[in-house]
Structure formats: C-alpha cells, structure tokens
CSV table of C-alpha atoms in Angstrom, one decimal:
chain,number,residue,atom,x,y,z
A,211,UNK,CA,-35.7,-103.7,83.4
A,212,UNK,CA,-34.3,-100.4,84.3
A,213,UNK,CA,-33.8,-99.3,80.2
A,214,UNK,CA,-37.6,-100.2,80.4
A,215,UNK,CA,-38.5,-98.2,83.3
A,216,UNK,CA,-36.3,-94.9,81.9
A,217,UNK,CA,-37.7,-95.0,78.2
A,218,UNK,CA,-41.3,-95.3,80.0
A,219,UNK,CA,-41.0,-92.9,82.3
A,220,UNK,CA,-39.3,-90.4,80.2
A,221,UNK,CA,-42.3,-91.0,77.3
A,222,UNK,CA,-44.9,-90.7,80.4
A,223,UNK,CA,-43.0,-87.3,81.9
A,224,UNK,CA,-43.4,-85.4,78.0
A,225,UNK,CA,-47.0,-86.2,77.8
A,226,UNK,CA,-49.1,-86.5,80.8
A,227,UNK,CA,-48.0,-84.7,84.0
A,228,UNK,CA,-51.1,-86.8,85.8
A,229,UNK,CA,-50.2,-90.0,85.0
A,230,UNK,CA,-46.0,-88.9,85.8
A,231,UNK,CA,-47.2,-89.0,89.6
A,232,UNK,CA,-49.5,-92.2,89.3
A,233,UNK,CA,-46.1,-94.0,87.8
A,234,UNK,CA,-43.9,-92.7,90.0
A,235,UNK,CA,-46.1,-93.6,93.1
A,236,UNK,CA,-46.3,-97.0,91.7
A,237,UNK,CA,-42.8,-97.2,91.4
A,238,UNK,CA,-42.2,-96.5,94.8
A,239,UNK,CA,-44.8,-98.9,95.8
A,240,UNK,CA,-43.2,-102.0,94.3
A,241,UNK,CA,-40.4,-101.3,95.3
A,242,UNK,CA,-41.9,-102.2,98.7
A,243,UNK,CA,-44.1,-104.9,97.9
A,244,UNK,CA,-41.5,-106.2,94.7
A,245,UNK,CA,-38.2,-105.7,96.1
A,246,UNK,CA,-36.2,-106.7,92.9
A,247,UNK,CA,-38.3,-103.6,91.5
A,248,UNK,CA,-35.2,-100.4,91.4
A,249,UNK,CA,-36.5,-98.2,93.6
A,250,UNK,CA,-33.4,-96.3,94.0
A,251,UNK,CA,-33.0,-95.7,90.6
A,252,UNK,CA,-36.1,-94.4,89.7
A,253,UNK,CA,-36.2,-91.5,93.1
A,254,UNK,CA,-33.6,-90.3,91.5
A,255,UNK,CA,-34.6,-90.5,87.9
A,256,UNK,CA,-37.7,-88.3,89.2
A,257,UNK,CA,-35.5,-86.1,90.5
A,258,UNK,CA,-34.2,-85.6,87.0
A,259,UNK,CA,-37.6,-85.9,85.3
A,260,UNK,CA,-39.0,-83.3,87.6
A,261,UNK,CA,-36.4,-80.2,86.7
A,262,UNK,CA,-36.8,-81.3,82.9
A,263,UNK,CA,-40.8,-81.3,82.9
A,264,UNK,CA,-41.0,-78.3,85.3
A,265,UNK,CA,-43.0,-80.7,87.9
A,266,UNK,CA,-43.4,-79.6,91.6
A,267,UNK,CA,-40.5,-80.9,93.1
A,268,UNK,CA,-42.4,-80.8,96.7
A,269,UNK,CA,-45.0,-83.0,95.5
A,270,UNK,CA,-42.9,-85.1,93.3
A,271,UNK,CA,-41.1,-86.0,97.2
A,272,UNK,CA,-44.4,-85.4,99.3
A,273,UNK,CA,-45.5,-88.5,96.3
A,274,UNK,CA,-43.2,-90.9,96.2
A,275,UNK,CA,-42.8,-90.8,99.9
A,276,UNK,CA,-46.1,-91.6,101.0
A,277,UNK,CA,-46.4,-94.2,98.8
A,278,UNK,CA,-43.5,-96.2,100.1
A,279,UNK,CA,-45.2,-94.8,103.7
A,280,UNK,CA,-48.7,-96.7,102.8
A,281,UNK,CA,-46.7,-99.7,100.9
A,282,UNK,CA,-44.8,-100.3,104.5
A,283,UNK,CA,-47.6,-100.0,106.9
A,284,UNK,CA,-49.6,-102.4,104.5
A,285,UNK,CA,-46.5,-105.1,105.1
A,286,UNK,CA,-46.6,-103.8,108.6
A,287,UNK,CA,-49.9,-104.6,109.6
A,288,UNK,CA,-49.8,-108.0,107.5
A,289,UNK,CA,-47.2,-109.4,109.4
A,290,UNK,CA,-48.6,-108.4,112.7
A,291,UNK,CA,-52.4,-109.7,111.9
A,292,UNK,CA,-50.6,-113.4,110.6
A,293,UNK,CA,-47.4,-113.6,112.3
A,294,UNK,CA,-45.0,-116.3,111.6
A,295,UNK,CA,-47.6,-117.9,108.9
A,296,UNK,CA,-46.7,-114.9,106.6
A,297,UNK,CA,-43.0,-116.4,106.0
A,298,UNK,CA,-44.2,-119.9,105.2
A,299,UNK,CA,-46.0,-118.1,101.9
A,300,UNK,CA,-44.9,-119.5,98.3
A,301,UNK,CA,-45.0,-115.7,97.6
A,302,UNK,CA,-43.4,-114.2,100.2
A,303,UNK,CA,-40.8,-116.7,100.3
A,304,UNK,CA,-40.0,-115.7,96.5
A,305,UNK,CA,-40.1,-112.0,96.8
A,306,UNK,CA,-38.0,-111.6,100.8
A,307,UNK,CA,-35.5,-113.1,102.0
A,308,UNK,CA,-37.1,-114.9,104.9
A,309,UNK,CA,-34.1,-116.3,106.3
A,310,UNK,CA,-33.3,-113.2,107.9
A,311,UNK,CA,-36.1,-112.8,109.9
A,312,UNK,CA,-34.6,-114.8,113.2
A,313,UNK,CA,-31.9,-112.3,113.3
A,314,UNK,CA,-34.2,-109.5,112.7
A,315,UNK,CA,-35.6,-110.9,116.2
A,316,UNK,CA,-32.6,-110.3,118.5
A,317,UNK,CA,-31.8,-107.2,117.0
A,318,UNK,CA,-35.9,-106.1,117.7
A,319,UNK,CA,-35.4,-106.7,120.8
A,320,UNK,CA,-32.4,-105.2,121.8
A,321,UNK,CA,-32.9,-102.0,119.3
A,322,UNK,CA,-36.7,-101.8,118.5
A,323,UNK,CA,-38.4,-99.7,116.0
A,324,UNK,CA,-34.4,-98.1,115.3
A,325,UNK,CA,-33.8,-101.6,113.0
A,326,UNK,CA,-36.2,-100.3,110.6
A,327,UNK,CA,-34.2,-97.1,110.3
A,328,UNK,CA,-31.0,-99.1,109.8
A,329,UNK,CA,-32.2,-101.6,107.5
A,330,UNK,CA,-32.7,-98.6,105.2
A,331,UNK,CA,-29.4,-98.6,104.3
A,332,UNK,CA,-28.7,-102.5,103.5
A,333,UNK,CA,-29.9,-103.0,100.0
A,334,UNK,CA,-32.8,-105.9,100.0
A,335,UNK,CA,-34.0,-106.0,103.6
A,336,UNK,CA,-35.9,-103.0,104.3
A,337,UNK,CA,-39.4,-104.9,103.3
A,338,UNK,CA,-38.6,-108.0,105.7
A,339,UNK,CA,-37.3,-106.4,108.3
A,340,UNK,CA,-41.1,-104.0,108.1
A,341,UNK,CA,-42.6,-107.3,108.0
A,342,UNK,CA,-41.0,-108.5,110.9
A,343,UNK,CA,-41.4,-105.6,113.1
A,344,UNK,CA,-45.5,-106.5,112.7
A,345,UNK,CA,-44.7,-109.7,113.4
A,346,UNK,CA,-42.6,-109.0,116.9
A,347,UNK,CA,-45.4,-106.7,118.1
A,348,UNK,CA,-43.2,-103.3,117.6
A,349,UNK,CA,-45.3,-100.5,118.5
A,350,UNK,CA,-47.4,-99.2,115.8
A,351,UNK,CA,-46.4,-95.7,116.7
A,352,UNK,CA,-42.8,-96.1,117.1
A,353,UNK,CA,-42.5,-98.5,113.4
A,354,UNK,CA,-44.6,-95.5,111.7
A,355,UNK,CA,-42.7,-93.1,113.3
A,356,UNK,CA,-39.5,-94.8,112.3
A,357,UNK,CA,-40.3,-95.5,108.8
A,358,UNK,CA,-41.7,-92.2,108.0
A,359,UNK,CA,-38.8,-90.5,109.2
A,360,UNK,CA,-36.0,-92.7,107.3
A,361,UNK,CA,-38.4,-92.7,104.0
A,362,UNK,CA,-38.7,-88.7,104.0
A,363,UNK,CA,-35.0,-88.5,104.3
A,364,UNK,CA,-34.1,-91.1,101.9
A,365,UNK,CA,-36.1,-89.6,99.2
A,366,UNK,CA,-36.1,-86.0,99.9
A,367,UNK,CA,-31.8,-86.8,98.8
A,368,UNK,CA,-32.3,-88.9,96.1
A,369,UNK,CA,-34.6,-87.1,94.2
A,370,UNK,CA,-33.0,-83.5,95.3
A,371,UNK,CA,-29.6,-85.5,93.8
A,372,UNK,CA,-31.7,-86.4,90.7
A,373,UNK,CA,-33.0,-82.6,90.4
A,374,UNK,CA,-29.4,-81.5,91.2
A,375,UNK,CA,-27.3,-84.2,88.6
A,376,UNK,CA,-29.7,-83.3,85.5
A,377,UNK,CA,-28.7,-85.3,82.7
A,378,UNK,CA,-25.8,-86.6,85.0
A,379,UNK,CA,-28.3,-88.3,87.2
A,380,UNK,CA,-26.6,-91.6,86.5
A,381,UNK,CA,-23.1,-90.8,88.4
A,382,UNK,CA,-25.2,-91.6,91.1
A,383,UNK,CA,-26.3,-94.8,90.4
A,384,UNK,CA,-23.0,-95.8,90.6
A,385,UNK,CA,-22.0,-94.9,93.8
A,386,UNK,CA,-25.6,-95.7,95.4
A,387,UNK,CA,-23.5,-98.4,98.0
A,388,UNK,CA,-21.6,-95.2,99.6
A,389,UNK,CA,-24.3,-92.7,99.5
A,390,UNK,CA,-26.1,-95.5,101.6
A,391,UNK,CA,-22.8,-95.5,103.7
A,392,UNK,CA,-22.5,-92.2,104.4
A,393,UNK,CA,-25.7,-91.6,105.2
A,394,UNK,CA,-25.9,-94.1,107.5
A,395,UNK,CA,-23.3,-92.8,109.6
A,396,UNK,CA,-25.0,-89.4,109.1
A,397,UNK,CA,-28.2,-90.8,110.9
A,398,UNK,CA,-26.3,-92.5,113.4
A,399,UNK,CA,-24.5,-89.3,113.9
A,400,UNK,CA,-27.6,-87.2,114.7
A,401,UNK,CA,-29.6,-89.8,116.7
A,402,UNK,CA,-26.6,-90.2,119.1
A,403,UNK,CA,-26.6,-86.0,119.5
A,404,UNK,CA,-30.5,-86.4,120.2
A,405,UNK,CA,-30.0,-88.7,122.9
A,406,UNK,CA,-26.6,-86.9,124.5
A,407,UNK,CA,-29.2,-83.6,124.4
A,408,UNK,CA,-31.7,-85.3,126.3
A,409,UNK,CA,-29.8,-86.4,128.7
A,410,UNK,CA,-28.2,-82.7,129.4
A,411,UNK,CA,-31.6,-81.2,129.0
A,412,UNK,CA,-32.4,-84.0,132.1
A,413,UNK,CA,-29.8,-83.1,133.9
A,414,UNK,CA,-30.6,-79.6,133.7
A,415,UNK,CA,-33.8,-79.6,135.0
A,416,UNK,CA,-33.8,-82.6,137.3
C-alpha cells in the first residue's frame, strides 16, 4: 500500500497543486476513520512533496491537521450519541481494536481528556481511545482541546521533518517508534512545568 500511496502522491504533487491538498486531507482522514491507512508516512511524505513542488508549507500543516481535527470529532461525537452500541459494530469491530476500550475506562477516569494526548504516541489506538472518550462523556471542550493540541504538534514535526529530510524523508520512517518516544516524554515534560507554574503563580497571589 505505501509504494501505492508514494507513486500517487508524487504523480498528483507534479500536476495539480488543488487536488495535492484534497489527497493529502484525505490521507489524513483515513488515517482516522481507517486506522491500517499510514498516516505517519504520508505527513511526512507531504513534508517532502511540499519543498519539491514549492507548496505553502503553512497550509500543507494548517490541511492535514484539520482534517484529522474534523475526522476525530466525527468519531467523538459518534461514540458519545451511541455509546457502548458503537463497539458491538461488524465495522468497527474490524477497523479498532475494541478490546481496549475497558481499560481506556479507568485510565478516563483517573486522567480525562490527557489519555487522548497520550494515546498519540502508541501506534493503533488513537481512533478508539477518541471513540471512547465520547462514549465516557469527556467534556467536549477538554477532548477538542486535547486533540487539537496533540494533532498540531504531531504534524507540524512530521511534516517540518519531511520538508527538512528532502529526498531522505525515509530515515524517518524508520525510526518513527522513537520519534513517538521522545516526544512523548517531551509532552510529558512541558505539561508537568505547566502545572508546577500554576501552582507558583497560586501561591503567589493567594
């Protein structure tokens, strides 16, 4: 599949600029709704694509991240308007691995809206685990909020690493499992500064 997806994209890149962002929206989007689709692979293959077309690389990123944004809140709101009768779908059981969801529940509700932010990082469960958070009730806000944030970062890297690689993009995709790693403790880094300024700024002004 992913020769498929390169020679396509590569054809589509060199002859229509239009249809580049149609594909690459699309891309992202089943990699949401199609989890076996490679997502990761083809963020930073727009990366590439973009510096060798001349494409706008904040459009390329403002692009592909809104459409895994609207692909997420689509599996969001399904799961929260049919709940648990979701996971007992033919279809759903094919394309997510539904056995996870029971754990997703106890880490929802000791963690909340931050398990979609971490489930990022663990290859095949970011689209159950947004399914799940509809399905616990996690505030709309704070699950937008969370997926938004983790989406624009993910990207905004991958593609800059595409745009950066060139015709090297491909190192990458071999060392995709610590990228995801180290960004992981990157995130976990910053969000446990944001809270310890809080906290000062509290006790500052209290």
């Amino acid at each position: 599949m992913e020769k498929i997806i390169i020679e396509f994209a590569k054809d589509i890149v060199q002859s229509n600029i239009l249809l580049s962002y149609i594909f690459f929206f699309i891309s992202q989007s089943l990699q949401i709704l199609f989890p076996p689709y490679p997502g990761d692979m083809v963020l930073i293959l727009e990366g590439y694509l973009s510096e060798l077309a001349g494409m706008n690389y904040i459009l390329v990123n403002i692009n592909a991240i809104m459409a895994t944004f609207f692909s997420s809140v689509l599996l969001y709101r399904i799961g929260k308007k049919e709940e648990y009768k979701i996971l007992n779908s033919k279809i759903v059981k094919y394309l997510f691995d539904t056995k996870k969801v029971d754990k997703l529940r106890k880490l929802f509700t000791k963690m909340g809206a931050f398990v979609i932010i971490i489930s990022k990082f663990i290859p095949g469960i970011f689209s159950i685990t947004v399914i799940s958070a509809g399905i616990f009730k996690v505030k709309k806000r704070k699950a937008y909020l969370s997926i938004l944030s983790i989406t624009a970062l993910h990207h905004i890297i991958l593609i800059g690493l595409g745009k950066l690689l060139g015709e090297n993009w491909t190192i990458i995709l071999k060392k995709i499992e610590i990228y995801n790693k180290y960004l992981f403790v990157l995130v976990i880094v910053i969000i446990i500064i944001y809270f310890i300024l809080i906290k000062v700024k509290r006790k500052l002004f209290e």
